[in-house]
mmCIF file of C-alpha atoms in Angstrom:
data_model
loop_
_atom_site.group_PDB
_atom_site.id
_atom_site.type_symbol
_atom_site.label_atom_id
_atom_site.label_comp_id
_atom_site.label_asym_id
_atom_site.label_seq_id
_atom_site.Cartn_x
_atom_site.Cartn_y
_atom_site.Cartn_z
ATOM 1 C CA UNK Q 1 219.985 -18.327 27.215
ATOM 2 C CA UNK Q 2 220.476 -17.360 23.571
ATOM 3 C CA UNK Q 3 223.206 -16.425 22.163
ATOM 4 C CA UNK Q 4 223.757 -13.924 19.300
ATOM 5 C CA UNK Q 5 226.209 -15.555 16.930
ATOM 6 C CA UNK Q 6 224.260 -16.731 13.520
ATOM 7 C CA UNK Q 7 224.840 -20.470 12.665
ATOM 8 C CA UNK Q 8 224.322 -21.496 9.119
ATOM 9 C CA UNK Q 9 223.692 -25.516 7.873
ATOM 10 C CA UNK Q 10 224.147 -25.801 4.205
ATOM 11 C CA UNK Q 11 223.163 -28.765 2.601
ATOM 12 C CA UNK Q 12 225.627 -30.597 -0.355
ATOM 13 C CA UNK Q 13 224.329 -33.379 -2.435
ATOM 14 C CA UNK Q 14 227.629 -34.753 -4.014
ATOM 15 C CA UNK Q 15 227.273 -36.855 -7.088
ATOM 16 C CA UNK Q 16 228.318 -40.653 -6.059
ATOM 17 C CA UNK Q 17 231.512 -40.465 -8.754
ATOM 18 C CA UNK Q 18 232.522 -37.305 -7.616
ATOM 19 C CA UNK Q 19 233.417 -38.260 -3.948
ATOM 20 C CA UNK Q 20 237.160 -38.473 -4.049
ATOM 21 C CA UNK Q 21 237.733 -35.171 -6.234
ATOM 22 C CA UNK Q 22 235.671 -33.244 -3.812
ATOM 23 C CA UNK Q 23 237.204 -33.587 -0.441
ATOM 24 C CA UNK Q 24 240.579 -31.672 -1.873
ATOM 25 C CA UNK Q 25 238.503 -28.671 -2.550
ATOM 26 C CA UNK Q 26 236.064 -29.010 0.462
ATOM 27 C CA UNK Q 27 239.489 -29.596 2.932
ATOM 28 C CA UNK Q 28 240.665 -25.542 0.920
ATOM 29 C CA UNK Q 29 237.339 -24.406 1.948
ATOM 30 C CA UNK Q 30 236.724 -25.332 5.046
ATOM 31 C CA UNK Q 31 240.482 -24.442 5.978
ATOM 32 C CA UNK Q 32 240.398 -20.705 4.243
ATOM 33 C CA UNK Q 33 237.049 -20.191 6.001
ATOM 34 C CA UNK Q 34 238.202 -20.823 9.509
ATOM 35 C CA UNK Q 35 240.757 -18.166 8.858
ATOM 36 C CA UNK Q 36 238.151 -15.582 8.584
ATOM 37 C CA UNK Q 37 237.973 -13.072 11.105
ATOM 38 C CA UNK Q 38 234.285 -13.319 11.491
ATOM 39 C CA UNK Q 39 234.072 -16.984 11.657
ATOM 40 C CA UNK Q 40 233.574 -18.814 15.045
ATOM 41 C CA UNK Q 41 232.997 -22.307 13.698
ATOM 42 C CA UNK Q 42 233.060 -24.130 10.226
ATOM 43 C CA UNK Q 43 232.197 -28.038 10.229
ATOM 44 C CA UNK Q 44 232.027 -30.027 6.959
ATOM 45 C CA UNK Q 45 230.137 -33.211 8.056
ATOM 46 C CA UNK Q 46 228.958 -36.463 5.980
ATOM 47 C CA UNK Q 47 225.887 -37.779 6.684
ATOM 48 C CA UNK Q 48 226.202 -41.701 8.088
ATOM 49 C CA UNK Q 49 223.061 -43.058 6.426
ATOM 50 C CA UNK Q 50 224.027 -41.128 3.016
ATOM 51 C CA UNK Q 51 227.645 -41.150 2.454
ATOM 52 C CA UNK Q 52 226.922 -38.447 -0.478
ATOM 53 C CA UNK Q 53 225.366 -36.044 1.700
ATOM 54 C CA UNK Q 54 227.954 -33.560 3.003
ATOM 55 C CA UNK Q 55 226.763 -30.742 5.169
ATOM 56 C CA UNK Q 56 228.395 -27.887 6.735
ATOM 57 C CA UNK Q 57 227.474 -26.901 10.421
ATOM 58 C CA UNK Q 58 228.449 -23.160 10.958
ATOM 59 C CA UNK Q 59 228.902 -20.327 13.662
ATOM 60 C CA UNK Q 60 229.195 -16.516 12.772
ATOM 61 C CA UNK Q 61 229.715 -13.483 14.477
ATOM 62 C CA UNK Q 62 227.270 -11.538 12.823
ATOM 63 C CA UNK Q 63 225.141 -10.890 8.888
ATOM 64 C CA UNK Q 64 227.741 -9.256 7.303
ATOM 65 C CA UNK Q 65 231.016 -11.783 8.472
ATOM 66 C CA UNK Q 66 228.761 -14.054 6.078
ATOM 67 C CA UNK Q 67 228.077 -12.070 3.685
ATOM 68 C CA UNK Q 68 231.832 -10.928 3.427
ATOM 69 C CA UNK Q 69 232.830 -15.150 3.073
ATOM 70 C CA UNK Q 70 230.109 -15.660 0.374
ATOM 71 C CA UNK Q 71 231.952 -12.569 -1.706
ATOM 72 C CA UNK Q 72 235.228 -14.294 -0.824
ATOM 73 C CA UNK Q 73 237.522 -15.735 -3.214
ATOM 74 C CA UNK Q 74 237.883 -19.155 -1.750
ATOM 75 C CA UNK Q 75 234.361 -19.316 -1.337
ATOM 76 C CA UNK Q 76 233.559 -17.478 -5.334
ATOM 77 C CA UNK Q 77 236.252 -20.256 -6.410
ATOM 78 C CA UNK Q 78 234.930 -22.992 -4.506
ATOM 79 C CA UNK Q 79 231.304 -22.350 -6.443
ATOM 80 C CA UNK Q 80 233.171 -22.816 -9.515
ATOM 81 C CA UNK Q 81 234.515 -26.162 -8.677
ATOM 82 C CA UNK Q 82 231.657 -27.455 -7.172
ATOM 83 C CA UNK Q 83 229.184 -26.984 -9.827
ATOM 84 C CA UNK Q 84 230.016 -29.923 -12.069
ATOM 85 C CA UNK Q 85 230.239 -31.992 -8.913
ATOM 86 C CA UNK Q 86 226.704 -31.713 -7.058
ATOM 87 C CA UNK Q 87 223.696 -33.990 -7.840
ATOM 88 C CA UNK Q 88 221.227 -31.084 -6.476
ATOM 89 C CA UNK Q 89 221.108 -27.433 -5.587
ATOM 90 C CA UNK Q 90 222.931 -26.975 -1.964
ATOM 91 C CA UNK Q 91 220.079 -26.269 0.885
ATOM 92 C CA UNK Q 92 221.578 -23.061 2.948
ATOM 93 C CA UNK Q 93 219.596 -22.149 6.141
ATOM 94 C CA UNK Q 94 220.277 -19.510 8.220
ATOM 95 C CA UNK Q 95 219.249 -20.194 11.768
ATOM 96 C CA UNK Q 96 218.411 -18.045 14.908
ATOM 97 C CA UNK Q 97 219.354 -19.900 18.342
ATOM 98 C CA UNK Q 98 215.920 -20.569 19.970
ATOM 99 C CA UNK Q 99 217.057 -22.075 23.133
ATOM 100 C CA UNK R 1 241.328 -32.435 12.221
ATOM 101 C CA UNK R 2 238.404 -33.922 12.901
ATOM 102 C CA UNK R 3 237.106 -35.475 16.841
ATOM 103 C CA UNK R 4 235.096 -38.087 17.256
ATOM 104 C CA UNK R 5 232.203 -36.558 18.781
ATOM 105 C CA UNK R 6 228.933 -37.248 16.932
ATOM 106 C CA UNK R 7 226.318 -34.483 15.238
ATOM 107 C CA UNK R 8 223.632 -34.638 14.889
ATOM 108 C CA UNK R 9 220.823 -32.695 12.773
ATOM 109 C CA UNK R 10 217.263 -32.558 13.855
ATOM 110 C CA UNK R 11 214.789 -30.888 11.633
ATOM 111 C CA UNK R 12 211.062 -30.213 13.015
ATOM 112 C CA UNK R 13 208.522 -28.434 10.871
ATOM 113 C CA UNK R 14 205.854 -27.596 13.295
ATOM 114 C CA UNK R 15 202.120 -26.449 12.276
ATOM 115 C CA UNK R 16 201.562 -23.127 12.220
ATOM 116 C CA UNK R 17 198.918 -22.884 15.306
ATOM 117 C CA UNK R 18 201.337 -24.723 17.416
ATOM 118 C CA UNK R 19 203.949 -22.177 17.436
ATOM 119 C CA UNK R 20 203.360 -21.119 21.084
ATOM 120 C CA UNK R 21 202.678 -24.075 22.736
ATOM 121 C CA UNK R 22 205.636 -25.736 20.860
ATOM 122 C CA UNK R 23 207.843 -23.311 22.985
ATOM 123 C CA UNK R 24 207.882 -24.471 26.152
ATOM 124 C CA UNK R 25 208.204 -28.254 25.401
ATOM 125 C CA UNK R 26 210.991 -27.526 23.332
ATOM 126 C CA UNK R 27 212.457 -25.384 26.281
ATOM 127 C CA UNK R 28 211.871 -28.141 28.557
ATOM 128 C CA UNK R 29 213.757 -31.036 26.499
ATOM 129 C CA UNK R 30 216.436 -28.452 25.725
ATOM 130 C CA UNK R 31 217.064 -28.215 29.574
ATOM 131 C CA UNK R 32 216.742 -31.796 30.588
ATOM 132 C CA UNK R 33 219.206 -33.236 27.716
ATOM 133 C CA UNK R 34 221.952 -30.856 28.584
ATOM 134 C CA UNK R 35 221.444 -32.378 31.740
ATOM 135 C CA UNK R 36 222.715 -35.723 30.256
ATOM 136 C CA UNK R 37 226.298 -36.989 30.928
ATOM 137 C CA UNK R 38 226.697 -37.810 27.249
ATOM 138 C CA UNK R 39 225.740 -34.768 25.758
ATOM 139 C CA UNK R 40 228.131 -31.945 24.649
ATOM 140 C CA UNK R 41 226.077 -29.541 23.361
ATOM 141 C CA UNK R 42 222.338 -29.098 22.456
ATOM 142 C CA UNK R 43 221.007 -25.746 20.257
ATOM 143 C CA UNK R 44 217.423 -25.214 19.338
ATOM 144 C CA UNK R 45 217.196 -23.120 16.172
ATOM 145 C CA UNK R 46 214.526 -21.370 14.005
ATOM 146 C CA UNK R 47 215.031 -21.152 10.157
ATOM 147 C CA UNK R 48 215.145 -17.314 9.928
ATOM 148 C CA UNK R 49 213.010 -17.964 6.291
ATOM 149 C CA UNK R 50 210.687 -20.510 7.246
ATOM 150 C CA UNK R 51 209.331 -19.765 10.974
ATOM 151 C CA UNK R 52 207.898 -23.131 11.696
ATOM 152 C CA UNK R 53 210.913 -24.977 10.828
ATOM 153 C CA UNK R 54 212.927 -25.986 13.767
ATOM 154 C CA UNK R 55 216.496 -27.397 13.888
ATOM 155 C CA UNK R 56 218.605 -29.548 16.951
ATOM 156 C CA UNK R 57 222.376 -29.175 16.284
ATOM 157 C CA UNK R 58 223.447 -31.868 18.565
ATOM 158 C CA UNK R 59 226.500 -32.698 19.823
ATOM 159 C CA UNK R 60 227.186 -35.802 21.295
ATOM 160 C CA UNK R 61 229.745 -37.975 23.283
ATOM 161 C CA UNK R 62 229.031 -41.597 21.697
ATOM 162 C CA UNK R 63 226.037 -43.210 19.831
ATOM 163 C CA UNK R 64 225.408 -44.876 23.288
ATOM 164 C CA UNK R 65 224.797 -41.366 24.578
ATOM 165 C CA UNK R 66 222.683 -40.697 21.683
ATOM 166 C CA UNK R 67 220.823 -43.879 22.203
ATOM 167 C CA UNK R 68 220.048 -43.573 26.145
ATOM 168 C CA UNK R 69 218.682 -39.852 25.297
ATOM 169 C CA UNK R 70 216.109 -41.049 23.005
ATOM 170 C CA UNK R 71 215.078 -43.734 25.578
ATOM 171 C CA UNK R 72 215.134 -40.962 28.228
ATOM 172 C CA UNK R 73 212.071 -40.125 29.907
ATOM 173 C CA UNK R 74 212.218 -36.574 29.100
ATOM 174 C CA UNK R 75 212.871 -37.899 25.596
ATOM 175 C CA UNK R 76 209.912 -39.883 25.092
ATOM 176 C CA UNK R 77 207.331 -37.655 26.942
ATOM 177 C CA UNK R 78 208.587 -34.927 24.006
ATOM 178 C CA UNK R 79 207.522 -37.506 21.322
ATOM 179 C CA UNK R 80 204.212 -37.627 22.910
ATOM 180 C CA UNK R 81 203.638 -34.008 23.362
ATOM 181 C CA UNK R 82 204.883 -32.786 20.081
ATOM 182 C CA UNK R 83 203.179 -35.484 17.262
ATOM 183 C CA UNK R 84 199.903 -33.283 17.419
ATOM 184 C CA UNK R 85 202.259 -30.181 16.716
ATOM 185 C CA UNK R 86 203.791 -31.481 13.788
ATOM 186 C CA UNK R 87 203.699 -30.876 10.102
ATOM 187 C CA UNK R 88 205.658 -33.301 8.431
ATOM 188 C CA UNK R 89 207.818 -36.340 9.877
ATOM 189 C CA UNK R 90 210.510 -35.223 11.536
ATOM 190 C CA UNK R 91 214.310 -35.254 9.682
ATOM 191 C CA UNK R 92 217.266 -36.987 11.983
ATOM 192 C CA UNK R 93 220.417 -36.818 10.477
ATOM 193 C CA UNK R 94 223.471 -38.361 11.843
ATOM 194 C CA UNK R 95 226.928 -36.639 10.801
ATOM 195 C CA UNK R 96 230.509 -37.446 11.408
ATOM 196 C CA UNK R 97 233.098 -34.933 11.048
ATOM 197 C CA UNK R 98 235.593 -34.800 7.795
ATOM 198 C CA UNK R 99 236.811 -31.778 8.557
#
């Protein structure tokens, strides 16, 4: 029943005043990411009860399609911009489908 | 860009004796809730750096959906079976899309 693509949930706690200037640069990641050849699915979320929670629900093809985004420029720039912005260190599991 | 479907993020951390009979009640929710009209998709996951940590990706047709699942039979037999199995409260996170 399982399949063998890797799915990733990472975990970004936004500080409360940086809301509005992160969506531009989340909307350029999410949108560079999903051109990726390796990339099935890339889902930027907000958590209902926590509006400053953001978290991204992914899909890969395999190890080294993620590895190959997290060396990417989008995603190396997008660590640069970010860092001022988040209120804790992002959460990034990597997750094998069960069932 | 974004539907209207909701996510939703489940996080169990199980105790480490339970592992194996975890399993099959797991297996056995998995298989009755994508037997639900309401329910779009439904992924059991293992974080590949913490074994005991288990994580529903839900997907999901309309909080009504959500809300007759967790007043579903299968549903609430689960909650009985697993609260001797777990370590820690479980985590329910409810997402919408931004991108």
């Amino acid at each position: 029943m399982a399949d063998h693509k890797i799915r990733v949930i990472a975990i970004a706690s936004i500080k409360q005043e940086s809301r509005e200037q992160i969506l531009p640069i989340f909307k350029t990641l999410v949108e560079e990411t999903r051109k990726e050849e390796g990339n099935i699915s890339y889902v930027l979320t907000n958590d209902v009860s926590d509006q400053n929670t953001f978290i991204f629900i992914e899909e890969w093809k395999s190890q080294e399609d993620i590895n190959k985004h997290m060396a990417s420029a989008h995603f190396v720039a997008f660590q640069g911009q970010i860092k001022d912005h988040v209120a804790a260190a992002p959460q990034i599991k990597f997750l094998n489908q069960v069932f």
